[in-house]
Amino acid sequence: MCGIVAAVSTRNIVPILVQGLQRLEYRGYDSCGVAVYADGLKRARSTSRVAELQAQVSADKLESGTGIAHTRWATHGAPAMCNAHPHFSYGRGAHDAKRPGRVALVHNGIIENHDELRSGLQTKGYVFDSQTDTEVIVHLVDSLYDDDLFEALKAAVAQLRGAYAIAAFCKDEPHRIVGARAGSPLILGVGKDKLENFLASDAMALAGVTDQIVYLEEGDLVDIQLGKYWVIDRDHNQVQRAVKTVYAHSGAAELGPYRHYMQKEIFEQPRAIADTLEGVQGIVPELFGDGAYRVFKDIDSVLILACGTSYYSGCTAKYWLESIAKIPTQVEVASEYRYRTSVPNSKTLVVTITQSGETADTLAALRHAQSLGMTHTLTICNVATSAMVRECKLAYVTRAGVEIGVASTKAFTTQLAGLFLLTLVLAQSKGRLSEEEEAGHLRAMRHLPAALQAVLALEPQVISWSEDFAKKENALFLGRGLHYPIALEGALKLKEISYIHAEAYPAGELKHGPLALVTSAMPVVTVAPNDNLLEKLKSNMQEVRARGGVLYVLADADSRIVSSEGVHVIRMPEHYGALSPLLHVVPLQLLAYHTACARGTDVDKPRNLAKSVTVE
């Protein structure tokens, strides 16, 4: 999901809602809509641009002081009007006719338990017109409504599992909008003299309307009315959140309470993953575009082309593709691939990975592969309108949103999410994924936003580590198997923004050279999930301690690795199996960030580096 704008005012707020959607267009979307109170619920929706929605609103003469608006980007199947937000609640009335809707709602995020909620609501007579999980929320709120929309939403979110930012209103309380957030951003905009109030997913949506912004916290519920608003926290205590003056045309609007864009983007990862996976109801080839089924049936190997952080996401995917899909996979640094003689295979799926979709080396590598007769091409990319998406036959567009910090964070984890989906789809296409395995993987993926939130809560412990690292000039990162690429990514992050020299090795390679560097002056970061290589990794850790090296270990709770002299341990909240890399990379991102802050470097704009490398 992409953007939310909502308002309660004594004036016509429809132009404000539409303008807010226009300010959120940079996020990307494939449908949009607005709903208002006008003697009942009225709405306009479009699967085109906001400009078309604006024309529709004008033609329908929609005017109101209460309304909600939304931009949506679908991930599964073709975008359709029935799936566009806002959604209305409907039930069955007398003579089996639809009862007119009374609740309108928009939502960003993923509801993990929507299937079971849907079944219960259908039993009560609610009619579903879309394939979205959002429609489950609007019917649930309606089913709990007893003349108090705020209480109905409070009761509804208690039944939701997953990530959400919600805004809703009811025709029976026409000057009131309620909202809630968990895992997806939602802000409150305070109007002049509090006579009008707003909700939005980004302060940019309210630029020019109000600069008084309240950043709602995780688990908050909010109620906005004419001349007043209030917020309760996750424990249902009324709280006063600070009102900040935010100039939405400046960088401060996007930074909100964060010091740097990189920190903000690290903490946006639960939302980014939720958005990237939104709408994924099952493992189907069409997730990657029309004709994907035929392509996946035809291929017998995978070639991944990428640079930098994207290359490490590809290295991680190699482990998934070969262990789960049983497909031979090769990962190439894009800048090297086209300058060597390789052996082409027309049955290879060429996968490019890029945040911007404009990376010159990766585009050149793609074209080189195509020139060799490898025409089955697919990209994992964050920009739907990019050259890479246009030039590949198939695509999975991630929804990390705009990433401003040069050191990639949320783009990396959303790439991993897209690559894991690709692994599952290829496994299914080859008959190597059972229904039980598919269901288990889907459950794990839907839980990722919540799992990431738990990992982010480790930030204070990571800050303690960063105080040691800020005094060092060299660091070593170790991992084994699936987590070796995560060690590589951790080392890259540290060197990119703190300028500390850092290298990563497979832990089993220590005795083949790197062990010569280990002293008490070189911290050794170890990624230690409780997998089948843990005991081997423990032996490698003992090799470090025997040489006086100091270990900093990211360990699963049940790994039986304890802190001691020279061994610093941070325990991960839970073991996450094949998806563990998405969780273990987050503390490494935080370590790099806080170390750079302690050293006083330019975190968002490290020297000599650019965000999108569009030259060779």
XYZ file of C-alpha atoms in Angstrom, residues 302-304 314 316-331 349 351 419-420 422-424 426-427 432:
30
model
C 19.350 -18.982 -13.038
C 21.950 -16.265 -13.644
C 21.808 -13.300 -11.239
C 21.639 -12.203 -5.103
C 21.692 -14.900 -0.510
C 19.122 -15.938 -3.115
C 21.537 -18.498 -4.551
C 21.262 -20.505 -1.317
C 17.448 -20.364 -1.487
C 17.213 -21.217 -5.180
C 19.484 -24.221 -4.931
C 18.183 -25.598 -1.599
C 14.446 -24.973 -2.064
C 13.867 -24.799 -5.842
C 16.776 -27.154 -6.673
C 17.792 -24.918 -9.597
C 21.496 -24.358 -10.407
C 22.242 -20.669 -9.804
C 25.167 -18.439 -10.659
C 25.651 -14.931 -9.258
C 16.550 -17.178 -16.386
C 17.669 -12.071 -13.053
C 13.859 -13.085 -4.323
C 12.367 -15.444 -1.753
C 10.820 -15.991 -6.812
C 12.388 -19.034 -5.171
C 8.989 -20.316 -4.062
C 10.189 -21.516 -9.271
C 10.012 -24.392 -6.796
C 9.173 -29.053 -5.767
